[in-house]
PDB file of N, CA and C in Angstrom:
ATOM      1  N   UNK A  18      22.893  -6.798  57.628  1.00 82.00           N
ATOM      2  CA  UNK A  18      23.153  -7.982  56.831  1.00 82.00           C
ATOM      3  C   UNK A  18      24.655  -8.051  56.520  1.00 82.00           C
ATOM      4  N   UNK A  19      25.284  -9.191  56.779  1.00 91.00           N
ATOM      5  CA  UNK A  19      26.725  -9.332  56.518  1.00 91.00           C
ATOM      6  C   UNK A  19      27.046  -9.180  55.033  1.00 91.00           C
ATOM      7  N   UNK A  20      28.138  -8.509  54.760  1.00 96.00           N
ATOM      8  CA  UNK A  20      28.602  -8.298  53.389  1.00 96.00           C
ATOM      9  C   UNK A  20      29.929  -9.017  53.174  1.00 96.00           C
ATOM     10  N   UNK A  21      30.219  -9.328  51.919  1.00 98.00           N
ATOM     11  CA  UNK A  21      31.482  -9.978  51.590  1.00 98.00           C
ATOM     12  C   UNK A  21      32.649  -9.140  52.102  1.00 98.00           C
ATOM     13  N   UNK A  22      33.593  -9.823  52.726  1.00 99.00           N
ATOM     14  CA  UNK A  22      34.813  -9.259  53.311  1.00 99.00           C
ATOM     15  C   UNK A  22      34.577  -8.497  54.619  1.00 99.00           C
ATOM     16  N   UNK A  23      33.382  -8.620  55.193  1.00 99.00           N
ATOM     17  CA  UNK A  23      33.152  -8.102  56.541  1.00 99.00           C
ATOM     18  C   UNK A  23      33.881  -8.988  57.545  1.00 99.00           C
ATOM     19  N   UNK A  24      34.401  -8.369  58.586  1.00 99.00           N
ATOM     20  CA  UNK A  24      35.085  -9.076  59.670  1.00 99.00           C
ATOM     21  C   UNK A  24      34.246  -8.929  60.932  1.00 99.00           C
ATOM     22  N   UNK A  25      34.083 -10.051  61.648  1.00 99.00           N
ATOM     23  CA  UNK A  25      33.296 -10.087  62.880  1.00 99.00           C
ATOM     24  C   UNK A  25      34.096 -10.723  64.007  1.00 99.00           C
ATOM     25  N   UNK A  26      33.787 -10.329  65.233  1.00 98.00           N
ATOM     26  CA  UNK A  26      34.316 -11.027  66.405  1.00 98.00           C
ATOM     27  C   UNK A  26      33.664 -12.395  66.470  1.00 98.00           C
ATOM     28  N   UNK A  27      34.431 -13.380  66.884  1.00 96.00           N
ATOM     29  CA  UNK A  27      33.905 -14.728  67.067  1.00 96.00           C
ATOM     30  C   UNK A  27      33.322 -14.807  68.480  1.00 96.00           C
ATOM     31  N   UNK A  28      32.003 -14.928  68.624  1.00 92.00           N
ATOM     32  CA  UNK A  28      31.398 -14.946  69.951  1.00 92.00           C
ATOM     33  C   UNK A  28      31.456 -16.314  70.643  1.00 92.00           C
ATOM     34  N   UNK A  29      31.923 -17.329  69.951  1.00 92.00           N
ATOM     35  CA  UNK A  29      31.931 -18.686  70.505  1.00 92.00           C
ATOM     36  C   UNK A  29      33.028 -18.858  71.554  1.00 92.00           C
ATOM     37  N   UNK A  30      32.635 -19.183  72.768  1.00 93.00           N
ATOM     38  CA  UNK A  30      33.608 -19.423  73.843  1.00 93.00           C
ATOM     39  C   UNK A  30      34.487 -20.633  73.529  1.00 93.00           C
ATOM     40  N   UNK A  31      33.988 -21.553  72.720  1.00 93.00           N
ATOM     41  CA  UNK A  31      34.751 -22.761  72.372  1.00 93.00           C
ATOM     42  C   UNK A  31      35.896 -22.477  71.408  1.00 93.00           C
ATOM     43  N   UNK A  32      35.728 -21.508  70.518  1.00 91.00           N
ATOM     44  CA  UNK A  32      36.720 -21.311  69.454  1.00 91.00           C
ATOM     45  C   UNK A  32      37.357 -19.927  69.402  1.00 91.00           C
ATOM     46  N   UNK A  33      36.874 -18.973  70.181  1.00 91.00           N
ATOM     47  CA  UNK A  33      37.372 -17.603  70.003  1.00 91.00           C
ATOM     48  C   UNK A  33      38.769 -17.346  70.554  1.00 91.00           C
ATOM     49  N   UNK A  34      39.329 -18.276  71.295  1.00 91.00           N
ATOM     50  CA  UNK A  34      40.716 -18.095  71.751  1.00 91.00           C
ATOM     51  C   UNK A  34      41.684 -18.283  70.582  1.00 91.00           C
ATOM     52  N   UNK A  35      41.467 -19.335  69.797  1.00 89.00           N
ATOM     53  CA  UNK A  35      42.315 -19.595  68.632  1.00 89.00           C
ATOM     54  C   UNK A  35      41.912 -18.720  67.446  1.00 89.00           C
ATOM     55  N   UNK A  36      40.609 -18.579  67.240  1.00 93.00           N
ATOM     56  CA  UNK A  36      40.074 -17.829  66.111  1.00 93.00           C
ATOM     57  C   UNK A  36      39.223 -16.669  66.623  1.00 93.00           C
ATOM     58  N   UNK A  37      39.845 -15.560  66.990  1.00 96.00           N
ATOM     59  CA  UNK A  37      39.084 -14.457  67.591  1.00 96.00           C
ATOM     60  C   UNK A  37      38.173 -13.712  66.612  1.00 96.00           C
ATOM     61  N   UNK A  38      38.477 -13.828  65.323  1.00 98.00           N
ATOM     62  CA  UNK A  38      37.710 -13.118  64.300  1.00 98.00           C
ATOM     63  C   UNK A  38      37.386 -14.061  63.154  1.00 98.00           C
ATOM     64  N   UNK A  39      36.360 -13.718  62.398  1.00 98.00           N
ATOM     65  CA  UNK A  39      36.102 -14.452  61.159  1.00 98.00           C
ATOM     66  C   UNK A  39      35.703 -13.472  60.066  1.00 98.00           C
ATOM     67  N   UNK A  40      35.895 -13.932  58.839  1.00 99.00           N
ATOM     68  CA  UNK A  40      35.698 -13.126  57.637  1.00 99.00           C
ATOM     69  C   UNK A  40      34.604 -13.751  56.784  1.00 99.00           C
ATOM     70  N   UNK A  41      33.682 -12.938  56.314  1.00 99.00           N
ATOM     71  CA  UNK A  41      32.648 -13.400  55.385  1.00 99.00           C
ATOM     72  C   UNK A  41      33.262 -13.465  53.987  1.00 99.00           C
ATOM     73  N   UNK A  42      33.251 -14.661  53.391  1.00 98.00           N
ATOM     74  CA  UNK A  42      33.778 -14.819  52.030  1.00 98.00           C
ATOM     75  C   UNK A  42      32.680 -14.818  50.974  1.00 98.00           C
ATOM     76  N   UNK A  43      31.508 -15.216  51.367  1.00 98.00           N
ATOM     77  CA  UNK A  43      30.415 -15.409  50.419  1.00 98.00           C
ATOM     78  C   UNK A  43      30.021 -14.101  49.744  1.00 98.00           C
ATOM     79  N   UNK A  44      29.813 -14.163  48.433  1.00 98.00           N
ATOM     80  CA  UNK A  44      29.401 -12.995  47.671  1.00 98.00           C
ATOM     81  C   UNK A  44      27.993 -12.568  48.080  1.00 98.00           C
ATOM     82  N   UNK A  45      27.764 -11.267  48.101  1.00 97.00           N
ATOM     83  CA  UNK A  45      26.480 -10.706  48.518  1.00 97.00           C
ATOM     84  C   UNK A  45      25.320 -11.159  47.630  1.00 97.00           C
ATOM     85  N   UNK A  46      25.606 -11.572  46.408  1.00 98.00           N
ATOM     86  CA  UNK A  46      24.560 -12.041  45.497  1.00 98.00           C
ATOM     87  C   UNK A  46      23.773 -13.197  46.111  1.00 98.00           C
ATOM     88  N   UNK A  47      24.433 -13.985  46.962  1.00 97.00           N
ATOM     89  CA  UNK A  47      23.812 -15.171  47.543  1.00 97.00           C
ATOM     90  C   UNK A  47      23.289 -14.926  48.959  1.00 97.00           C
ATOM     91  N   UNK A  48      22.898 -13.689  49.254  1.00 94.00           N
ATOM     92  CA  UNK A  48      22.451 -13.384  50.613  1.00 94.00           C
ATOM     93  C   UNK A  48      21.084 -13.971  50.953  1.00 94.00           C
ATOM     94  N   UNK A  49      20.416 -14.581  49.977  1.00 96.00           N
ATOM     95  CA  UNK A  49      19.151 -15.248  50.264  1.00 96.00           C
ATOM     96  C   UNK A  49      19.354 -16.640  50.871  1.00 96.00           C
ATOM     97  N   UNK A  50      20.596 -17.141  50.861  1.00 97.00           N
ATOM     98  CA  UNK A  50      20.885 -18.433  51.483  1.00 97.00           C
ATOM     99  C   UNK A  50      20.874 -18.280  53.000  1.00 97.00           C
ATOM    100  N   UNK A  51      20.605 -19.362  53.705  1.00 97.00           N
ATOM    101  CA  UNK A  51      20.539 -19.302  55.172  1.00 97.00           C
ATOM    102  C   UNK A  51      21.905 -19.451  55.830  1.00 97.00           C
ATOM    103  N   UNK A  52      22.934 -19.692  55.032  1.00 97.00           N
ATOM    104  CA  UNK A  52      24.293 -19.834  55.561  1.00 97.00           C
ATOM    105  C   UNK A  52      25.225 -18.831  54.895  1.00 97.00           C
ATOM    106  N   UNK A  53      26.383 -18.620  55.526  1.00 98.00           N
ATOM    107  CA  UNK A  53      27.433 -17.772  54.963  1.00 98.00           C
ATOM    108  C   UNK A  53      28.744 -18.538  55.009  1.00 98.00           C
ATOM    109  N   UNK A  54      29.498 -18.499  53.913  1.00 98.00           N
ATOM    110  CA  UNK A  54      30.832 -19.093  53.882  1.00 98.00           C
ATOM    111  C   UNK A  54      31.761 -18.128  54.605  1.00 98.00           C
ATOM    112  N   UNK A  55      32.498 -18.664  55.577  1.00 98.00           N
ATOM    113  CA  UNK A  55      33.387 -17.834  56.394  1.00 98.00           C
ATOM    114  C   UNK A  55      34.748 -18.504  56.519  1.00 98.00           C
ATOM    115  N   UNK A  56      35.726 -17.708  56.928  1.00 98.00           N
ATOM    116  CA  UNK A  56      37.063 -18.230  57.200  1.00 98.00           C
ATOM    117  C   UNK A  56      37.566 -17.542  58.468  1.00 98.00           C
ATOM    118  N   UNK A  57      38.188 -18.308  59.369  1.00 97.00           N
ATOM    119  CA  UNK A  57      38.702 -17.684  60.589  1.00 97.00           C
ATOM    120  C   UNK A  57      39.941 -16.842  60.322  1.00 97.00           C
ATOM    121  N   UNK A  58      40.124 -15.848  61.161  1.00 97.00           N
ATOM    122  CA  UNK A  58      41.325 -15.023  61.147  1.00 97.00           C
ATOM    123  C   UNK A  58      42.105 -15.337  62.415  1.00 97.00           C
ATOM    124  N   UNK A  59      43.404 -15.557  62.257  1.00 94.00           N
ATOM    125  CA  UNK A  59      44.270 -15.947  63.363  1.00 94.00           C
ATOM    126  C   UNK A  59      45.327 -14.868  63.559  1.00 94.00           C
ATOM    127  N   UNK A  60      45.509 -14.432  64.792  1.00 91.00           N
ATOM    128  CA  UNK A  60      46.517 -13.409  65.070  1.00 91.00           C
ATOM    129  C   UNK A  60      47.897 -13.904  64.666  1.00 91.00           C
ATOM    130  N   UNK A  61      48.635 -13.065  63.973  1.00 87.00           N
ATOM    131  CA  UNK A  61      49.991 -13.425  63.560  1.00 87.00           C
ATOM    132  C   UNK A  61      50.880 -13.657  64.779  1.00 87.00           C
ATOM    133  N   UNK A  62      50.528 -13.068  65.909  1.00 80.00           N
ATOM    134  CA  UNK A  62      51.287 -13.258  67.148  1.00 80.00           C
ATOM    135  C   UNK A  62      51.049 -14.625  67.783  1.00 80.00           C
ATOM    136  N   UNK A  63      49.924 -15.273  67.451  1.00 71.00           N
ATOM    137  CA  UNK A  63      49.554 -16.534  68.093  1.00 71.00           C
ATOM    138  C   UNK A  63      50.022 -17.778  67.356  1.00 71.00           C
ATOM    139  N   UNK A  64      50.382 -17.630  66.086  1.00 72.00           N
ATOM    140  CA  UNK A  64      50.725 -18.805  65.285  1.00 72.00           C
ATOM    141  C   UNK A  64      51.636 -18.359  64.146  1.00 72.00           C
ATOM    142  N   UNK A  65      52.514 -19.241  63.720  1.00 69.00           N
ATOM    143  CA  UNK A  65      53.382 -18.940  62.583  1.00 69.00           C
ATOM    144  C   UNK A  65      53.009 -19.877  61.446  1.00 69.00           C
ATOM    145  N   UNK A  66      52.393 -19.337  60.435  1.00 70.00           N
ATOM    146  CA  UNK A  66      51.977 -20.140  59.288  1.00 70.00           C
ATOM    147  C   UNK A  66      52.977 -19.939  58.167  1.00 70.00           C
ATOM    148  N   UNK A  67      53.614 -21.024  57.753  1.00 71.00           N
ATOM    149  CA  UNK A  67      54.664 -20.904  56.743  1.00 71.00           C
ATOM    150  C   UNK A  67      54.133 -20.876  55.317  1.00 71.00           C
ATOM    151  N   UNK A  68      52.908 -21.227  55.097  1.00 74.00           N
ATOM    152  CA  UNK A  68      52.340 -21.214  53.747  1.00 74.00           C
ATOM    153  C   UNK A  68      51.558 -19.915  53.541  1.00 74.00           C
ATOM    154  N   UNK A  69      52.276 -18.836  53.410  1.00 76.00           N
ATOM    155  CA  UNK A  69      51.647 -17.517  53.322  1.00 76.00           C
ATOM    156  C   UNK A  69      50.847 -17.340  52.031  1.00 76.00           C
ATOM    157  N   UNK A  70      51.169 -18.137  51.023  1.00 86.00           N
ATOM    158  CA  UNK A  70      50.427 -18.042  49.762  1.00 86.00           C
ATOM    159  C   UNK A  70      48.950 -18.378  49.966  1.00 86.00           C
ATOM    160  N   UNK A  71      48.665 -19.323  50.874  1.00 92.00           N
ATOM    161  CA  UNK A  71      47.271 -19.697  51.129  1.00 92.00           C
ATOM    162  C   UNK A  71      46.754 -19.113  52.444  1.00 92.00           C
ATOM    163  N   UNK A  72      47.581 -18.343  53.131  1.00 93.00           N
ATOM    164  CA  UNK A  72      47.188 -17.691  54.384  1.00 93.00           C
ATOM    165  C   UNK A  72      47.635 -16.229  54.346  1.00 93.00           C
ATOM    166  N   UNK A  73      46.982 -15.407  53.528  1.00 94.00           N
ATOM    167  CA  UNK A  73      47.430 -14.016  53.413  1.00 94.00           C
ATOM    168  C   UNK A  73      47.289 -13.273  54.741  1.00 94.00           C
ATOM    169  N   UNK A  74      48.103 -12.258  54.893  1.00 94.00           N
ATOM    170  CA  UNK A  74      48.076 -11.439  56.105  1.00 94.00           C
ATOM    171  C   UNK A  74      47.272 -10.172  55.826  1.00 94.00           C
ATOM    172  N   UNK A  75      46.350  -9.864  56.740  1.00 96.00           N
ATOM    173  CA  UNK A  75      45.560  -8.638  56.649  1.00 96.00           C
ATOM    174  C   UNK A  75      45.734  -7.851  57.946  1.00 96.00           C
ATOM    175  N   UNK A  76      45.577  -6.558  57.850  1.00 96.00           N
ATOM    176  CA  UNK A  76      45.707  -5.692  59.025  1.00 96.00           C
ATOM    177  C   UNK A  76      44.315  -5.270  59.481  1.00 96.00           C
ATOM    178  N   UNK A  77      44.051  -5.498  60.777  1.00 96.00           N
ATOM    179  CA  UNK A  77      42.776  -5.114  61.371  1.00 96.00           C
ATOM    180  C   UNK A  77      43.076  -4.383  62.673  1.00 96.00           C
ATOM    181  N   UNK A  78      42.651  -3.139  62.746  1.00 94.00           N
ATOM    182  CA  UNK A  78      42.909  -2.312  63.938  1.00 94.00           C
ATOM    183  C   UNK A  78      44.378  -2.343  64.340  1.00 94.00           C
ATOM    184  N   UNK A  79      45.250  -2.168  63.373  1.00 94.00           N
ATOM    185  CA  UNK A  79      46.706  -2.090  63.566  1.00 94.00           C
ATOM    186  C   UNK A  79      47.349  -3.412  63.979  1.00 94.00           C
ATOM    187  N   UNK A  80      46.612  -4.518  63.914  1.00 95.00           N
ATOM    188  CA  UNK A  80      47.171  -5.843  64.216  1.00 95.00           C
ATOM    189  C   UNK A  80      47.141  -6.702  62.959  1.00 95.00           C
ATOM    190  N   UNK A  81      48.127  -7.593  62.832  1.00 94.00           N
ATOM    191  CA  UNK A  81      48.197  -8.492  61.680  1.00 94.00           C
ATOM    192  C   UNK A  81      47.513  -9.813  61.992  1.00 94.00           C
ATOM    193  N   UNK A  82      46.712 -10.269  61.030  1.00 95.00           N
ATOM    194  CA  UNK A  82      46.006 -11.539  61.137  1.00 95.00           C
ATOM    195  C   UNK A  82      46.215 -12.339  59.861  1.00 95.00           C
ATOM    196  N   UNK A  83      46.345 -13.666  60.026  1.00 95.00           N
ATOM    197  CA  UNK A  83      46.320 -14.562  58.879  1.00 95.00           C
ATOM    198  C   UNK A  83      44.867 -14.843  58.515  1.00 95.00           C
ATOM    199  N   UNK A  84      44.556 -14.833  57.231  1.00 96.00           N
ATOM    200  CA  UNK A  84      43.284 -15.349  56.740  1.00 96.00           C
ATOM    201  C   UNK A  84      43.525 -16.843  56.570  1.00 96.00           C
ATOM    202  N   UNK A  85      42.983 -17.643  57.469  1.00 95.00           N
ATOM    203  CA  UNK A  85      43.309 -19.067  57.561  1.00 95.00           C
ATOM    204  C   UNK A  85      42.430 -19.879  56.606  1.00 95.00           C
ATOM    205  N   UNK A  86      42.733 -19.753  55.310  1.00 96.00           N
ATOM    206  CA  UNK A  86      41.949 -20.363  54.237  1.00 96.00           C
ATOM    207  C   UNK A  86      41.723 -21.872  54.432  1.00 96.00           C
ATOM    208  N   UNK A  87      42.700 -22.664  54.914  1.00 94.00           N
ATOM    209  CA  UNK A  87      42.443 -24.101  55.067  1.00 94.00           C
ATOM    210  C   UNK A  87      41.305 -24.438  56.035  1.00 94.00           C
ATOM    211  N   UNK A  88      40.884 -23.484  56.855  1.00 95.00           N
ATOM    212  CA  UNK A  88      39.805 -23.740  57.816  1.00 95.00           C
ATOM    213  C   UNK A  88      38.468 -23.157  57.350  1.00 95.00           C
ATOM    214  N   UNK A  89      38.314 -22.972  56.054  1.00 97.00           N
ATOM    215  CA  UNK A  89      37.068 -22.425  55.507  1.00 97.00           C
ATOM    216  C   UNK A  89      35.887 -23.274  55.991  1.00 97.00           C
ATOM    217  N   UNK A  90      34.794 -22.601  56.343  1.00 96.00           N
ATOM    218  CA  UNK A  90      33.624 -23.294  56.879  1.00 96.00           C
ATOM    219  C   UNK A  90      32.384 -22.448  56.599  1.00 96.00           C
ATOM    220  N   UNK A  91      31.304 -22.700  57.313  1.00 96.00           N
ATOM    221  CA  UNK A  91      30.102 -21.894  57.146  1.00 96.00           C
ATOM    222  C   UNK A  91      29.457 -21.636  58.503  1.00 96.00           C
ATOM    223  N   UNK A  92      28.647 -20.607  58.538  1.00 95.00           N
ATOM    224  CA  UNK A  92      27.832 -20.279  59.708  1.00 95.00           C
ATOM    225  C   UNK A  92      26.405 -20.052  59.247  1.00 95.00           C
ATOM    226  N   UNK A  93      25.466 -20.315  60.126  1.00 96.00           N
ATOM    227  CA  UNK A  93      24.097 -19.916  59.844  1.00 96.00           C
ATOM    228  C   UNK A  93      24.052 -18.390  59.875  1.00 96.00           C
ATOM    229  N   UNK A  94      23.444 -17.810  58.876  1.00 96.00           N
ATOM    230  CA  UNK A  94      23.399 -16.349  58.773  1.00 96.00           C
ATOM    231  C   UNK A  94      22.757 -15.718  60.004  1.00 96.00           C
ATOM    232  N   UNK A  95      21.768 -16.377  60.581  1.00 95.00           N
ATOM    233  CA  UNK A  95      21.080 -15.797  61.740  1.00 95.00           C
ATOM    234  C   UNK A  95      21.977 -15.720  62.979  1.00 95.00           C
ATOM    235  N   UNK A  96      23.098 -16.438  62.976  1.00 94.00           N
ATOM    236  CA  UNK A  96      24.026 -16.396  64.109  1.00 94.00           C
ATOM    237  C   UNK A  96      25.047 -15.261  63.997  1.00 94.00           C
ATOM    238  N   UNK A  97      25.041 -14.553  62.883  1.00 97.00           N
ATOM    239  CA  UNK A  97      25.966 -13.436  62.689  1.00 97.00           C
ATOM    240  C   UNK A  97      25.303 -12.180  63.242  1.00 97.00           C
ATOM    241  N   UNK A  98      25.897 -11.643  64.294  1.00 96.00           N
ATOM    242  CA  UNK A  98      25.301 -10.526  65.020  1.00 96.00           C
ATOM    243  C   UNK A  98      25.986  -9.208  64.648  1.00 96.00           C
ATOM    244  N   UNK A  99      25.198  -8.217  64.297  1.00 96.00           N
ATOM    245  CA  UNK A  99      25.752  -6.910  63.908  1.00 96.00           C
ATOM    246  C   UNK A  99      26.621  -6.292  64.990  1.00 96.00           C
ATOM    247  N   UNK A 100      26.354  -6.592  66.250  1.00 97.00           N
ATOM    248  CA  UNK A 100      27.161  -6.006  67.330  1.00 97.00           C
ATOM    249  C   UNK A 100      28.591  -6.534  67.320  1.00 97.00           C
ATOM    250  N   UNK A 101      28.833  -7.657  66.624  1.00 98.00           N
ATOM    251  CA  UNK A 101      30.174  -8.234  66.529  1.00 98.00           C
ATOM    252  C   UNK A 101      30.958  -7.736  65.315  1.00 98.00           C
ATOM    253  N   UNK A 102      30.340  -6.886  64.491  1.00 98.00           N
ATOM    254  CA  UNK A 102      31.005  -6.354  63.296  1.00 98.00           C
ATOM    255  C   UNK A 102      32.206  -5.498  63.694  1.00 98.00           C
ATOM    256  N   UNK A 103      33.325  -5.691  62.980  1.00 98.00           N
ATOM    257  CA  UNK A 103      34.535  -4.907  63.240  1.00 98.00           C
ATOM    258  C   UNK A 103      34.856  -3.976  62.074  1.00 98.00           C
ATOM    259  N   UNK A 104      34.966  -4.533  60.869  1.00 98.00           N
ATOM    260  CA  UNK A 104      35.333  -3.716  59.714  1.00 98.00           C
ATOM    261  C   UNK A 104      35.106  -4.524  58.444  1.00 98.00           C
ATOM    262  N   UNK A 105      35.368  -3.904  57.318  1.00 98.00           N
ATOM    263  CA  UNK A 105      35.339  -4.585  56.031  1.00 98.00           C
ATOM    264  C   UNK A 105      36.738  -4.485  55.432  1.00 98.00           C
ATOM    265  N   UNK A 106      37.255  -5.613  54.921  1.00 98.00           N
ATOM    266  CA  UNK A 106      38.609  -5.618  54.357  1.00 98.00           C
ATOM    267  C   UNK A 106      38.596  -5.918  52.856  1.00 98.00           C
ATOM    268  N   UNK A 107      37.625  -5.353  52.165  1.00 98.00           N
ATOM    269  CA  UNK A 107      37.557  -5.531  50.713  1.00 98.00           C
ATOM    270  C   UNK A 107      38.831  -5.043  50.029  1.00 98.00           C
ATOM    271  N   UNK A 108      39.565  -4.170  50.677  1.00 97.00           N
ATOM    272  CA  UNK A 108      40.831  -3.694  50.101  1.00 97.00           C
ATOM    273  C   UNK A 108      41.858  -4.824  49.971  1.00 97.00           C
ATOM    274  N   UNK A 109      41.647  -5.934  50.686  1.00 97.00           N
ATOM    275  CA  UNK A 109      42.537  -7.107  50.601  1.00 97.00           C
ATOM    276  C   UNK A 109      41.960  -8.195  49.701  1.00 97.00           C
ATOM    277  N   UNK A 110      40.942  -7.843  48.935  1.00 98.00           N
ATOM    278  CA  UNK A 110      40.230  -8.805  48.097  1.00 98.00           C
ATOM    279  C   UNK A 110      41.166  -9.629  47.213  1.00 98.00           C
ATOM    280  N   UNK A 111      42.077  -8.994  46.500  1.00 97.00           N
ATOM    281  CA  UNK A 111      42.937  -9.717  45.558  1.00 97.00           C
ATOM    282  C   UNK A 111      43.769 -10.788  46.248  1.00 97.00           C
ATOM    283  N   UNK A 112      44.345 -10.472  47.405  1.00 96.00           N
ATOM    284  CA  UNK A 112      45.159 -11.444  48.135  1.00 96.00           C
ATOM    285  C   UNK A 112      44.311 -12.619  48.630  1.00 96.00           C
ATOM    286  N   UNK A 113      43.095 -12.314  49.095  1.00 97.00           N
ATOM    287  CA  UNK A 113      42.212 -13.364  49.617  1.00 97.00           C
ATOM    288  C   UNK A 113      41.746 -14.281  48.489  1.00 97.00           C
ATOM    289  N   UNK A 114      41.319 -13.704  47.380  1.00 97.00           N
ATOM    290  CA  UNK A 114      40.872 -14.505  46.230  1.00 97.00           C
ATOM    291  C   UNK A 114      42.035 -15.322  45.671  1.00 97.00           C
ATOM    292  N   UNK A 115      43.228 -14.756  45.627  1.00 96.00           N
ATOM    293  CA  UNK A 115      44.410 -15.499  45.161  1.00 96.00           C
ATOM    294  C   UNK A 115      44.701 -16.694  46.061  1.00 96.00           C
ATOM    295  N   UNK A 116      44.520 -16.523  47.369  1.00 95.00           N
ATOM    296  CA  UNK A 116      44.744 -17.633  48.302  1.00 95.00           C
ATOM    297  C   UNK A 116      43.715 -18.737  48.095  1.00 95.00           C
ATOM    298  N   UNK A 117      42.464 -18.363  47.879  1.00 95.00           N
ATOM    299  CA  UNK A 117      41.428 -19.363  47.584  1.00 95.00           C
ATOM    300  C   UNK A 117      41.753 -20.105  46.296  1.00 95.00           C
ATOM    301  N   UNK A 118      42.145 -19.364  45.284  1.00 95.00           N
ATOM    302  CA  UNK A 118      42.510 -19.968  44.009  1.00 95.00           C
ATOM    303  C   UNK A 118      43.703 -20.909  44.179  1.00 95.00           C
ATOM    304  N   UNK A 119      44.687 -20.495  44.947  1.00 93.00           N
ATOM    305  CA  UNK A 119      45.890 -21.314  45.144  1.00 93.00           C
ATOM    306  C   UNK A 119      45.572 -22.637  45.825  1.00 93.00           C
ATOM    307  N   UNK A 120      44.716 -22.617  46.840  1.00 93.00           N
ATOM    308  CA  UNK A 120      44.444 -23.858  47.563  1.00 93.00           C
ATOM    309  C   UNK A 120      43.571 -24.818  46.745  1.00 93.00           C
ATOM    310  N   UNK A 121      42.807 -24.263  45.805  1.00 94.00           N
ATOM    311  CA  UNK A 121      41.956 -25.114  44.961  1.00 94.00           C
ATOM    312  C   UNK A 121      42.696 -25.596  43.719  1.00 94.00           C
ATOM    313  N   UNK A 122      43.491 -24.716  43.095  1.00 94.00           N
ATOM    314  CA  UNK A 122      44.100 -25.054  41.804  1.00 94.00           C
ATOM    315  C   UNK A 122      45.621 -25.178  41.835  1.00 94.00           C
ATOM    316  N   UNK A 123      46.240 -24.775  42.954  1.00 88.00           N
ATOM    317  CA  UNK A 123      47.698 -24.760  43.091  1.00 88.00           C
ATOM    318  C   UNK A 123      48.359 -23.871  42.039  1.00 88.00           C
ATOM    319  N   UNK A 124      47.689 -22.757  41.730  1.00 79.00           N
ATOM    320  CA  UNK A 124      48.278 -21.794  40.790  1.00 79.00           C
ATOM    321  C   UNK A 124      48.549 -20.482  41.480  1.00 79.00           C
TER     322      UNK A 124
END
């Protein structure tokens, strides 16, 4: 079962070139829902995002990725496959929550 701040490979051939990974944002308390709130992760090498306040950088397997908060979306939970699990980045929780807060409240 996906947990908050888990990172998965994006298996979609349509979107995995731009967004190779995605992050589960939804709190585990709501795991009874059929969907999960997710945000794509974009390689820092593939794009230069100047609004770092809303696109924090996280390190995954020694590579830097932007948490692309403006592209927040959802997936059906049944489409999240355990074989695509990479890691959990709960250690970056404060930066991610601050970015969500910034894009909603501009604080």
